[in-house]
PDB file of C-alpha atoms and ligand atoms in Angstrom:
ATOM      1  CA  MET C 199     131.606 117.499 129.758  1.00  0.00           C
ATOM      2  CA  ALA C 200     133.765 115.553 132.255  1.00  0.00           C
ATOM      3  CA  LYS C 201     133.455 111.790 131.754  1.00  0.00           C
ATOM      4  CA  HIS C 202     131.697 109.855 134.528  1.00  0.00           C
ATOM      5  CA  PRO C 203     134.182 107.815 136.588  1.00  0.00           C
ATOM      6  CA  VAL C 204     133.394 104.089 136.237  1.00  0.00           C
ATOM      7  CA  LEU C 205     135.064 101.405 138.346  1.00  0.00           C
ATOM      8  CA  VAL C 206     135.667  98.046 136.641  1.00  0.00           C
ATOM      9  CA  LEU C 207     135.812  95.336 139.309  1.00  0.00           C
ATOM     10  CA  GLY C 208     137.321  92.478 137.262  1.00  0.00           C
ATOM     11  CA  PRO C 209     138.779  91.637 133.821  1.00  0.00           C
ATOM     12  CA  LEU C 210     136.490  92.222 130.830  1.00  0.00           C
ATOM     13  CA  MET C 211     136.737  91.392 127.129  1.00  0.00           C
ATOM     14  CA  PRO C 212     138.892  94.010 125.280  1.00  0.00           C
ATOM     15  CA  TYR C 213     136.018  95.272 123.134  1.00  0.00           C
ATOM     16  CA  LEU C 214     133.896  96.042 126.210  1.00  0.00           C
ATOM     17  CA  LEU C 215     136.761  97.764 127.994  1.00  0.00           C
ATOM     18  CA  ALA C 216     137.449  99.909 124.909  1.00  0.00           C
ATOM     19  CA  GLU C 217     133.776 100.882 124.603  1.00  0.00           C
ATOM     20  CA  LEU C 218     133.686 101.836 128.288  1.00  0.00           C
ATOM     21  CA  GLU C 219     136.937 103.821 128.028  1.00  0.00           C
ATOM     22  CA  ARG C 220     135.561 105.714 125.014  1.00  0.00           C
ATOM     23  CA  ARG C 221     132.645 106.969 127.110  1.00  0.00           C
ATOM     24  CA  TYR C 222     133.783 106.994 130.747  1.00  0.00           C
ATOM     25  CA  ALA C 223     136.791 107.660 132.978  1.00  0.00           C
ATOM     26  CA  VAL C 224     137.488 103.983 133.579  1.00  0.00           C
ATOM     27  CA  GLU C 225     139.556 102.747 136.528  1.00  0.00           C
ATOM     28  CA  LYS C 226     140.346  99.052 137.009  1.00  0.00           C
ATOM     29  CA  LEU C 227     140.141  97.821 140.573  1.00  0.00           C
ATOM     30  CA  TYR C 228     141.733  94.468 139.634  1.00  0.00           C
ATOM     31  CA  GLU C 229     144.918  96.278 138.527  1.00  0.00           C
ATOM     32  CA  GLU C 230     145.321  98.063 141.852  1.00  0.00           C
ATOM     33  CA  LYS C 231     148.105  96.567 144.000  1.00  0.00           C
ATOM     34  CA  ASP C 232     146.236  97.629 147.160  1.00  0.00           C
ATOM     35  CA  ALA C 233     142.595  97.354 146.134  1.00  0.00           C
ATOM     36  CA  LEU C 234     141.278  97.963 149.645  1.00  0.00           C
ATOM     37  CA  GLY C 235     143.490 101.045 150.078  1.00  0.00           C
ATOM     38  CA  PHE C 236     142.409 102.300 146.669  1.00  0.00           C
ATOM     39  CA  LEU C 237     138.735 101.903 147.595  1.00  0.00           C
ATOM     40  CA  GLN C 238     139.141 103.557 150.973  1.00  0.00           C
ATOM     41  CA  GLU C 239     140.650 106.579 149.254  1.00  0.00           C
ATOM     42  CA  ASN C 240     138.647 106.705 146.037  1.00  0.00           C
ATOM     43  CA  ALA C 241     135.371 104.805 146.322  1.00  0.00           C
ATOM     44  CA  GLY C 242     133.443 108.028 146.892  1.00  0.00           C
ATOM     45  CA  ARG C 243     134.179 109.144 143.307  1.00  0.00           C
ATOM     46  CA  PHE C 244     132.287 106.296 141.601  1.00  0.00           C
ATOM     47  CA  ARG C 245     128.539 106.324 140.926  1.00  0.00           C
ATOM     48  CA  ALA C 246     128.858 103.305 138.636  1.00  0.00           C
ATOM     49  CA  ALA C 247     130.736 100.013 138.535  1.00  0.00           C
ATOM     50  CA  VAL C 248     131.030  97.179 136.025  1.00  0.00           C
ATOM     51  CA  THR C 249     131.401  93.477 136.841  1.00  0.00           C
ATOM     52  CA  SER C 250     130.602  90.092 135.257  1.00  0.00           C
ATOM     53  CA  THR C 251     129.036  86.770 136.265  1.00  0.00           C
ATOM     54  CA  PHE C 252     132.618  85.561 136.578  1.00  0.00           C
ATOM     55  CA  THR C 253     133.867  88.361 138.902  1.00  0.00           C
ATOM     56  CA  GLY C 254     130.581  88.652 140.797  1.00  0.00           C
ATOM     57  CA  LEU C 255     129.473  91.248 143.377  1.00  0.00           C
ATOM     58  CA  THR C 256     129.602  90.365 147.070  1.00  0.00           C
ATOM     59  CA  ALA C 257     128.069  92.168 150.055  1.00  0.00           C
ATOM     60  CA  ASN C 258     131.610  93.044 151.193  1.00  0.00           C
ATOM     61  CA  MET C 259     132.345  94.650 147.850  1.00  0.00           C
ATOM     62  CA  ILE C 260     129.044  96.537 147.973  1.00  0.00           C
ATOM     63  CA  ASP C 261     129.951  97.918 151.413  1.00  0.00           C
ATOM     64  CA  LEU C 262     133.216  99.229 149.934  1.00  0.00           C
ATOM     65  CA  LEU C 263     131.338 101.130 147.225  1.00  0.00           C
ATOM     66  CA  PRO C 264     129.353 103.720 149.251  1.00  0.00           C
ATOM     67  CA  SER C 265     128.614 106.079 146.345  1.00  0.00           C
ATOM     68  CA  VAL C 266     127.796 103.518 143.676  1.00  0.00           C
ATOM     69  CA  GLU C 267     124.238 103.781 142.341  1.00  0.00           C
ATOM     70  CA  ILE C 268     124.409 101.204 139.531  1.00  0.00           C
ATOM     71  CA  VAL C 269     126.400  98.028 138.841  1.00  0.00           C
ATOM     72  CA  SER C 270     126.269  96.834 135.241  1.00  0.00           C
ATOM     73  CA  SER C 271     127.139  93.133 134.918  1.00  0.00           C
ATOM     74  CA  PHE C 272     128.355  91.203 131.870  1.00  0.00           C
ATOM     75  CA  GLY C 273     126.201  88.061 131.707  1.00  0.00           C
ATOM     76  CA  VAL C 274     122.554  87.149 132.331  1.00  0.00           C
ATOM     77  CA  GLY C 275     123.150  84.995 135.399  1.00  0.00           C
ATOM     78  CA  THR C 276     122.926  86.813 138.754  1.00  0.00           C
ATOM     79  CA  ASP C 277     123.822  83.895 141.054  1.00  0.00           C
ATOM     80  CA  SER C 278     127.268  85.419 141.727  1.00  0.00           C
ATOM     81  CA  LEU C 279     125.795  88.873 142.387  1.00  0.00           C
ATOM     82  CA  ASP C 280     124.265  89.786 145.774  1.00  0.00           C
ATOM     83  CA  VAL C 281     121.386  91.626 144.107  1.00  0.00           C
ATOM     84  CA  ALA C 282     119.197  91.647 147.207  1.00  0.00           C
ATOM     85  CA  TYR C 283     121.862  93.351 149.319  1.00  0.00           C
ATOM     86  CA  ALA C 284     122.685  95.819 146.539  1.00  0.00           C
ATOM     87  CA  ASN C 285     119.022  96.771 146.168  1.00  0.00           C
ATOM     88  CA  LYS C 286     118.758  97.109 149.954  1.00  0.00           C
ATOM     89  CA  LYS C 287     121.585  99.641 149.694  1.00  0.00           C
ATOM     90  CA  GLY C 288     119.710 101.451 146.916  1.00  0.00           C
ATOM     91  CA  ILE C 289     122.051 100.165 144.213  1.00  0.00           C
ATOM     92  CA  LYS C 290     120.582  99.078 140.858  1.00  0.00           C
ATOM     93  CA  VAL C 291     122.040  95.929 139.286  1.00  0.00           C
ATOM     94  CA  ALA C 292     121.802  95.461 135.516  1.00  0.00           C
ATOM     95  CA  ASN C 293     122.594  92.312 133.501  1.00  0.00           C
ATOM     96  CA  THR C 294     122.545  91.284 129.816  1.00  0.00           C
ATOM     97  CA  PRO C 295     119.436  89.181 129.138  1.00  0.00           C
ATOM     98  CA  ASP C 296     117.862  88.339 125.760  1.00  0.00           C
ATOM     99  CA  VAL C 297     120.899  89.100 123.557  1.00  0.00           C
ATOM    100  CA  LEU C 298     122.371  85.652 124.386  1.00  0.00           C
ATOM    101  CA  ASN C 299     119.203  83.549 124.114  1.00  0.00           C
ATOM    102  CA  GLU C 300     119.730  82.155 120.620  1.00  0.00           C
ATOM    103  CA  ASP C 301     123.397  81.176 120.922  1.00  0.00           C
ATOM    104  CA  THR C 302     122.981  79.711 124.398  1.00  0.00           C
ATOM    105  CA  ALA C 303     119.990  77.725 123.128  1.00  0.00           C
ATOM    106  CA  ASN C 304     122.075  76.590 120.168  1.00  0.00           C
ATOM    107  CA  MET C 305     124.700  75.274 122.581  1.00  0.00           C
ATOM    108  CA  ALA C 306     121.984  73.184 124.251  1.00  0.00           C
ATOM    109  CA  ILE C 307     120.985  71.774 120.861  1.00  0.00           C
ATOM    110  CA  ALA C 308     124.619  71.234 119.868  1.00  0.00           C
ATOM    111  CA  LEU C 309     125.298  69.343 123.101  1.00  0.00           C
ATOM    112  CA  LEU C 310     122.082  67.355 122.694  1.00  0.00           C
ATOM    113  CA  LEU C 311     123.021  66.199 119.178  1.00  0.00           C
ATOM    114  CA  ALA C 312     126.732  65.723 119.949  1.00  0.00           C
ATOM    115  CA  THR C 313     125.882  63.650 123.023  1.00  0.00           C
ATOM    116  CA  THR C 314     123.020  61.478 121.722  1.00  0.00           C
ATOM    117  CA  ARG C 315     124.851  60.858 118.407  1.00  0.00           C
ATOM    118  CA  ASP C 316     128.244  60.207 120.105  1.00  0.00           C
ATOM    119  CA  VAL C 317     129.838  62.810 117.805  1.00  0.00           C
ATOM    120  CA  VAL C 318     132.927  63.390 119.969  1.00  0.00           C
ATOM    121  CA  ALA C 319     133.491  59.677 120.734  1.00  0.00           C
ATOM    122  CA  ASN C 320     133.142  58.821 117.036  1.00  0.00           C
ATOM    123  CA  ASP C 321     135.513  61.629 116.073  1.00  0.00           C
ATOM    124  CA  ARG C 322     138.069  59.948 118.371  1.00  0.00           C
ATOM    125  CA  PHE C 323     137.130  56.520 116.889  1.00  0.00           C
ATOM    126  CA  VAL C 324     138.112  57.727 113.405  1.00  0.00           C
ATOM    127  CA  ARG C 325     141.236  59.612 114.561  1.00  0.00           C
ATOM    128  CA  GLU C 326     142.473  56.513 116.425  1.00  0.00           C
ATOM    129  CA  GLY C 327     142.244  54.546 113.151  1.00  0.00           C
ATOM    130  CA  ARG C 328     139.732  52.077 114.542  1.00  0.00           C
ATOM    131  CA  TRP C 329     137.296  52.606 111.608  1.00  0.00           C
ATOM    132  CA  ALA C 330     140.120  52.050 109.123  1.00  0.00           C
ATOM    133  CA  LYS C 331     140.920  48.817 110.980  1.00  0.00           C
ATOM    134  CA  GLY C 332     137.389  47.619 110.155  1.00  0.00           C
ATOM    135  CA  GLU C 333     135.758  48.317 113.527  1.00  0.00           C
ATOM    136  CA  SER C 334     132.190  49.680 113.550  1.00  0.00           C
ATOM    137  CA  ALA C 335     131.004  52.418 115.847  1.00  0.00           C
ATOM    138  CA  PRO C 336     127.985  51.474 118.010  1.00  0.00           C
ATOM    139  CA  LEU C 337     124.566  52.792 116.957  1.00  0.00           C
ATOM    140  CA  ALA C 338     123.665  56.037 118.708  1.00  0.00           C
ATOM    141  CA  GLN C 339     120.322  57.550 119.746  1.00  0.00           C
ATOM    142  CA  GLY C 340     117.813  59.526 117.705  1.00  0.00           C
ATOM    143  CA  ILE C 341     115.828  62.369 119.254  1.00  0.00           C
ATOM    144  CA  GLU C 342     112.838  62.631 116.890  1.00  0.00           C
ATOM    145  CA  GLY C 343     109.620  61.809 118.712  1.00  0.00           C
ATOM    146  CA  LYS C 344     111.465  61.620 122.038  1.00  0.00           C
ATOM    147  CA  LYS C 345     110.185  63.342 125.178  1.00  0.00           C
ATOM    148  CA  VAL C 346     112.622  66.106 126.203  1.00  0.00           C
ATOM    149  CA  GLY C 347     112.177  67.702 129.639  1.00  0.00           C
ATOM    150  CA  LEU C 348     113.287  71.285 130.246  1.00  0.00           C
ATOM    151  CA  VAL C 349     114.187  72.101 133.837  1.00  0.00           C
ATOM    152  CA  GLY C 350     113.410  75.816 133.693  1.00  0.00           C
ATOM    153  CA  LEU C 351     111.405  77.596 131.002  1.00  0.00           C
ATOM    154  CA  GLY C 352     112.551  81.204 131.021  1.00  0.00           C
ATOM    155  CA  ARG C 353     113.828  83.270 128.105  1.00  0.00           C
ATOM    156  CA  ILE C 354     116.509  80.795 126.993  1.00  0.00           C
ATOM    157  CA  GLY C 355     114.413  77.726 127.842  1.00  0.00           C
ATOM    158  CA  SER C 356     111.567  78.994 125.659  1.00  0.00           C
ATOM    159  CA  VAL C 357     113.930  79.394 122.694  1.00  0.00           C
ATOM    160  CA  ILE C 358     115.292  75.863 123.247  1.00  0.00           C
ATOM    161  CA  ALA C 359     111.726  74.511 123.306  1.00  0.00           C
ATOM    162  CA  GLU C 360     110.964  76.039 119.909  1.00  0.00           C
ATOM    163  CA  LYS C 361     114.153  74.594 118.427  1.00  0.00           C
ATOM    164  CA  LEU C 362     113.345  71.154 119.855  1.00  0.00           C
ATOM    165  CA  LEU C 363     109.950  71.225 118.128  1.00  0.00           C
ATOM    166  CA  ALA C 364     111.814  71.619 114.829  1.00  0.00           C
ATOM    167  CA  PHE C 365     113.610  68.352 115.660  1.00  0.00           C
ATOM    168  CA  GLY C 366     110.267  66.622 116.218  1.00  0.00           C
ATOM    169  CA  CYS C 367     110.755  66.330 119.994  1.00  0.00           C
ATOM    170  CA  ASP C 368     107.889  66.142 122.493  1.00  0.00           C
ATOM    171  CA  VAL C 369     108.690  69.067 124.810  1.00  0.00           C
ATOM    172  CA  VAL C 370     107.672  69.037 128.484  1.00  0.00           C
ATOM    173  CA  TYR C 371     108.931  71.186 131.352  1.00  0.00           C
ATOM    174  CA  HIS C 372     109.389  71.525 135.097  1.00  0.00           C
ATOM    175  CA  THR C 373     109.130  74.870 136.873  1.00  0.00           C
ATOM    176  CA  ARG C 374     107.923  75.796 140.365  1.00  0.00           C
ATOM    177  CA  ASN C 375     104.662  77.082 138.887  1.00  0.00           C
ATOM    178  CA  LYS C 376     102.842  76.025 135.743  1.00  0.00           C
ATOM    179  CA  LYS C 377     103.066  78.769 133.084  1.00  0.00           C
ATOM    180  CA  PRO C 378      99.535  79.794 132.017  1.00  0.00           C
ATOM    181  CA  ASP C 379     100.487  80.830 128.485  1.00  0.00           C
ATOM    182  CA  VAL C 380     102.505  77.686 127.649  1.00  0.00           C
ATOM    183  CA  SER C 381     101.052  74.648 125.840  1.00  0.00           C
ATOM    184  CA  TYR C 382     103.828  72.214 126.811  1.00  0.00           C
ATOM    185  CA  THR C 383     102.956  69.670 129.501  1.00  0.00           C
ATOM    186  CA  HIS C 384     104.055  70.853 132.961  1.00  0.00           C
ATOM    187  CA  TYR C 385     105.524  68.506 135.563  1.00  0.00           C
ATOM    188  CA  SER C 386     105.561  69.660 139.171  1.00  0.00           C
ATOM    189  CA  ASP C 387     107.410  66.449 140.074  1.00  0.00           C
ATOM    190  CA  LEU C 388     110.950  66.490 138.617  1.00  0.00           C
ATOM    191  CA  VAL C 389     111.590  62.791 139.313  1.00  0.00           C
ATOM    192  CA  ALA C 390     108.380  61.881 137.456  1.00  0.00           C
ATOM    193  CA  MET C 391     109.451  64.069 134.516  1.00  0.00           C
ATOM    194  CA  ALA C 392     112.906  62.452 134.431  1.00  0.00           C
ATOM    195  CA  ARG C 393     111.310  58.998 134.450  1.00  0.00           C
ATOM    196  CA  ASP C 394     109.114  59.880 131.443  1.00  0.00           C
ATOM    197  CA  CYS C 395     111.845  61.627 129.428  1.00  0.00           C
ATOM    198  CA  ALA C 396     114.694  60.468 127.167  1.00  0.00           C
ATOM    199  CA  VAL C 397     116.495  63.782 127.719  1.00  0.00           C
ATOM    200  CA  LEU C 398     116.625  66.340 130.540  1.00  0.00           C
ATOM    201  CA  ILE C 399     117.972  69.837 129.819  1.00  0.00           C
ATOM    202  CA  ALA C 400     118.906  72.122 132.727  1.00  0.00           C
ATOM    203  CA  ILE C 401     118.264  75.778 131.888  1.00  0.00           C
ATOM    204  CA  LEU C 402     117.340  77.418 135.186  1.00  0.00           C
ATOM    205  CA  PRO C 403     119.137  80.065 137.266  1.00  0.00           C
ATOM    206  CA  GLY C 404     121.867  79.081 139.715  1.00  0.00           C
ATOM    207  CA  GLY C 405     121.802  80.075 143.383  1.00  0.00           C
ATOM    208  CA  ASP C 406     120.538  78.721 146.714  1.00  0.00           C
ATOM    209  CA  ALA C 407     116.973  78.103 145.486  1.00  0.00           C
ATOM    210  CA  THR C 408     118.088  75.631 142.815  1.00  0.00           C
ATOM    211  CA  GLN C 409     121.162  74.111 144.505  1.00  0.00           C
ATOM    212  CA  GLY C 410     121.322  70.380 143.634  1.00  0.00           C
ATOM    213  CA  ILE C 411     117.713  70.369 142.370  1.00  0.00           C
ATOM    214  CA  ILE C 412     118.800  67.729 139.835  1.00  0.00           C
ATOM    215  CA  SER C 413     119.504  65.146 142.481  1.00  0.00           C
ATOM    216  CA  ARG C 414     120.833  61.590 142.341  1.00  0.00           C
ATOM    217  CA  GLN C 415     117.201  60.404 142.398  1.00  0.00           C
ATOM    218  CA  VAL C 416     116.358  62.549 139.349  1.00  0.00           C
ATOM    219  CA  LEU C 417     119.412  61.276 137.435  1.00  0.00           C
ATOM    220  CA  GLU C 418     118.613  57.666 138.382  1.00  0.00           C
ATOM    221  CA  ALA C 419     115.039  58.185 137.122  1.00  0.00           C
ATOM    222  CA  LEU C 420     116.426  59.478 133.811  1.00  0.00           C
ATOM    223  CA  GLY C 421     118.278  56.176 133.644  1.00  0.00           C
ATOM    224  CA  SER C 422     120.715  54.169 131.539  1.00  0.00           C
ATOM    225  CA  LYS C 423     119.091  55.221 128.254  1.00  0.00           C
ATOM    226  CA  GLY C 424     118.697  58.840 129.377  1.00  0.00           C
ATOM    227  CA  THR C 425     120.722  61.915 128.457  1.00  0.00           C
ATOM    228  CA  PHE C 426     121.378  64.916 130.738  1.00  0.00           C
ATOM    229  CA  ILE C 427     122.331  68.315 129.280  1.00  0.00           C
ATOM    230  CA  ASN C 428     123.488  71.177 131.532  1.00  0.00           C
ATOM    231  CA  ILE C 429     123.916  74.721 130.174  1.00  0.00           C
ATOM    232  CA  ALA C 430     122.676  76.415 133.362  1.00  0.00           C
ATOM    233  CA  ARG C 431     125.094  76.229 136.314  1.00  0.00           C
ATOM    234  CA  GLY C 432     127.094  73.397 137.843  1.00  0.00           C
ATOM    235  CA  SER C 433     125.365  74.081 141.170  1.00  0.00           C
ATOM    236  CA  VAL C 434     121.942  72.915 139.934  1.00  0.00           C
ATOM    237  CA  VAL C 435     123.014  69.249 139.773  1.00  0.00           C
ATOM    238  CA  ASP C 436     124.466  66.803 142.329  1.00  0.00           C
ATOM    239  CA  GLU C 437     127.790  66.616 140.486  1.00  0.00           C
ATOM    240  CA  VAL C 438     129.169  63.754 142.601  1.00  0.00           C
ATOM    241  CA  ALA C 439     126.130  61.629 141.762  1.00  0.00           C
ATOM    242  CA  LEU C 440     126.341  62.707 138.112  1.00  0.00           C
ATOM    243  CA  VAL C 441     129.929  61.473 137.817  1.00  0.00           C
ATOM    244  CA  GLU C 442     129.216  58.169 139.610  1.00  0.00           C
ATOM    245  CA  LEU C 443     126.087  57.390 137.581  1.00  0.00           C
ATOM    246  CA  LEU C 444     127.845  58.160 134.275  1.00  0.00           C
ATOM    247  CA  GLN C 445     130.765  55.914 135.282  1.00  0.00           C
ATOM    248  CA  SER C 446     128.399  53.064 136.232  1.00  0.00           C
ATOM    249  CA  ARG C 447     126.244  53.775 133.130  1.00  0.00           C
ATOM    250  CA  GLU C 448     123.158  53.993 135.373  1.00  0.00           C
ATOM    251  CA  LEU C 449     122.904  57.325 133.531  1.00  0.00           C
ATOM    252  CA  GLY C 450     123.350  56.918 129.761  1.00  0.00           C
ATOM    253  CA  ARG C 451     124.932  60.120 128.536  1.00  0.00           C
ATOM    254  CA  ALA C 452     125.621  63.732 129.485  1.00  0.00           C
ATOM    255  CA  GLY C 453     126.521  66.952 127.696  1.00  0.00           C
ATOM    256  CA  LEU C 454     127.980  69.476 130.132  1.00  0.00           C
ATOM    257  CA  ASP C 455     128.880  73.169 129.569  1.00  0.00           C
ATOM    258  CA  VAL C 456     128.981  74.174 133.243  1.00  0.00           C
ATOM    259  CA  PHE C 457     130.546  72.754 136.411  1.00  0.00           C
ATOM    260  CA  VAL C 458     130.566  73.339 140.171  1.00  0.00           C
ATOM    261  CA  ASP C 459     134.225  74.426 140.403  1.00  0.00           C
ATOM    262  CA  GLU C 460     134.911  76.103 137.048  1.00  0.00           C
ATOM    263  CA  PRO C 461     137.312  76.124 135.287  1.00  0.00           C
ATOM    264  CA  ARG C 462     138.020  72.726 136.837  1.00  0.00           C
ATOM    265  CA  ALA C 463     135.710  69.986 135.516  1.00  0.00           C
ATOM    266  CA  PRO C 464     135.720  66.609 137.376  1.00  0.00           C
ATOM    267  CA  GLU C 465     138.698  64.679 135.941  1.00  0.00           C
ATOM    268  CA  ALA C 466     136.791  61.407 136.412  1.00  0.00           C
ATOM    269  CA  LEU C 467     134.704  62.479 133.399  1.00  0.00           C
ATOM    270  CA  PHE C 468     137.699  62.830 131.062  1.00  0.00           C
ATOM    271  CA  ALA C 469     138.003  59.106 130.253  1.00  0.00           C
ATOM    272  CA  LEU C 470     134.275  58.585 129.646  1.00  0.00           C
ATOM    273  CA  ASP C 471     132.986  58.328 126.053  1.00  0.00           C
ATOM    274  CA  ASN C 472     129.370  58.894 127.083  1.00  0.00           C
ATOM    275  CA  VAL C 473     130.091  62.513 128.073  1.00  0.00           C
ATOM    276  CA  VAL C 474     130.650  65.667 126.007  1.00  0.00           C
ATOM    277  CA  LEU C 475     132.409  68.515 127.865  1.00  0.00           C
ATOM    278  CA  GLN C 476     132.502  72.231 127.051  1.00  0.00           C
ATOM    279  CA  PRO C 477     134.326  75.109 128.869  1.00  0.00           C
ATOM    280  CA  HIS C 478     131.214  77.250 129.615  1.00  0.00           C
ATOM    281  CA  MET C 479     130.720  78.330 126.017  1.00  0.00           C
ATOM    282  CA  GLY C 480     126.939  78.871 125.990  1.00  0.00           C
ATOM    283  CA  SER C 481     127.101  82.512 124.986  1.00  0.00           C
ATOM    284  CA  ALA C 482     130.647  82.423 123.667  1.00  0.00           C
ATOM    285  CA  THR C 483     130.265  83.546 120.074  1.00  0.00           C
ATOM    286  CA  VAL C 484     131.771  86.732 118.597  1.00  0.00           C
ATOM    287  CA  GLU C 485     128.299  88.050 117.808  1.00  0.00           C
ATOM    288  CA  THR C 486     126.702  87.340 121.178  1.00  0.00           C
ATOM    289  CA  ARG C 487     129.599  88.488 123.337  1.00  0.00           C
ATOM    290  CA  LYS C 488     129.666  91.794 121.395  1.00  0.00           C
ATOM    291  CA  ALA C 489     125.916  92.168 121.935  1.00  0.00           C
ATOM    292  CA  MET C 490     126.365  91.437 125.656  1.00  0.00           C
ATOM    293  CA  ALA C 491     129.133  94.036 125.845  1.00  0.00           C
ATOM    294  CA  ASP C 492     126.959  96.601 124.076  1.00  0.00           C
ATOM    295  CA  ARG C 493     124.224  95.844 126.608  1.00  0.00           C
ATOM    296  CA  VAL C 494     126.573  96.475 129.548  1.00  0.00           C
ATOM    297  CA  VAL C 495     127.341  99.890 128.042  1.00  0.00           C
ATOM    298  CA  SER C 496     123.726 100.756 127.153  1.00  0.00           C
ATOM    299  CA  ASN C 497     122.640  99.881 130.709  1.00  0.00           C
ATOM    300  CA  LEU C 498     125.037 102.559 131.970  1.00  0.00           C
ATOM    301  CA  GLU C 499     124.124 105.072 129.280  1.00  0.00           C
ATOM    302  CA  LYS C 500     120.435 104.721 130.091  1.00  0.00           C
ATOM    303  CA  TYR C 501     121.160 105.215 133.779  1.00  0.00           C
ATOM    304  CA  PHE C 502     123.276 108.321 133.328  1.00  0.00           C
ATOM    305  CA  ALA C 503     120.824 109.741 130.792  1.00  0.00           C
ATOM    306  CA  ALA C 504     117.854 109.339 133.146  1.00  0.00           C
TER     307      ALA C 504
HETATM  308  C1  8YV A 294     128.709  84.469 130.784  1.00  0.00           C
HETATM  309  C2  8YV A 294     126.810  83.192 131.514  1.00  0.00           C
HETATM  310  O1  8YV A 294     129.042  85.159 129.769  1.00  0.00           O
HETATM  311  O2  8YV A 294     125.495  85.030 130.991  1.00  0.00           O
HETATM  312  C3  8YV A 294     125.734  84.153 131.806  1.00  0.00           C
HETATM  313  O3  8YV A 294     125.116  84.031 132.885  1.00  0.00           O
HETATM  314  O4  8YV A 294     126.989  82.253 132.193  1.00  0.00           O
HETATM  315  C4  8YV A 294     127.683  83.449 130.387  1.00  0.00           C
HETATM  316  O5  8YV A 294     126.957  83.950 129.318  1.00  0.00           O
HETATM  317  C5  8YV A 294     129.960  83.935 131.268  1.00  0.00           C
HETATM  318  O6  8YV A 294     129.707  83.448 132.487  1.00  0.00           O
HETATM  319  C6  8YV A 294     131.037  85.006 131.273  1.00  0.00           C
HETATM  320  O7  8YV A 294     131.021  85.807 132.353  1.00  0.00           O
END
């Protein structure tokens, strides 16, 4: 049987590309010298396309894909995908939820421990020979018994909450609506939650609805002994305020995996020892990225089999 033509909009990990090429007649839009010309001539041949949270899916791109019925995206986040417009055009959009919950939650825990225990700063302290010279590293912060506030309590947030219980943390959360089947204390007021917590963890979707929801006021309420962890999206926090408050120590510590203008993180953070920085590695393990890739493929297989 002839293989279904599938248009890949942007670069993908080699394993995923190979799995797609094994099953479908793959064409790579990002390798076309004249992408617009290619689409004008060929777009009608594709019922399916593949993208990622990194490449995204804009309304313009959707308009250039008149025959596409499904777009399968690598990643759980849909903030870079115009899902509403795609659906309006009758196009299904599929993502890769669930398979990345554990490893993304583990990154939150890793950042929480690395940040509150000054692991990176102390690694530098030893490497710079300061310990050998008889200096002592300052005492860090424990998390047992501390109130940890989750901003967002979806699939990944729920897994983080369970892991935090194992560390003896008092888990509370902020979402637009209280979740009926959840025993953790709900805060409708994010500033009040930040004031009561030692740690705030951002694990909510990006996009217009959550833009800057972690404001300067929220970070100030978290305070000089507080720790902010972001494994959601850079857009959910006022990044200018975040940098200023970390520099002035009005905010104690931060562990950051995501930024507003990735892959560029604010250089003002580089000299600070109360910040741990990661290059958007939440789901970046061999196991999870393979599972995400397999999900991109199975989303297409299910669609074509239906
Ligand atoms: C992506 C992510 O893998 O899934 C998401 O929404 O942010 C990551 O897991 C990463 O953005 C690569 O596209």
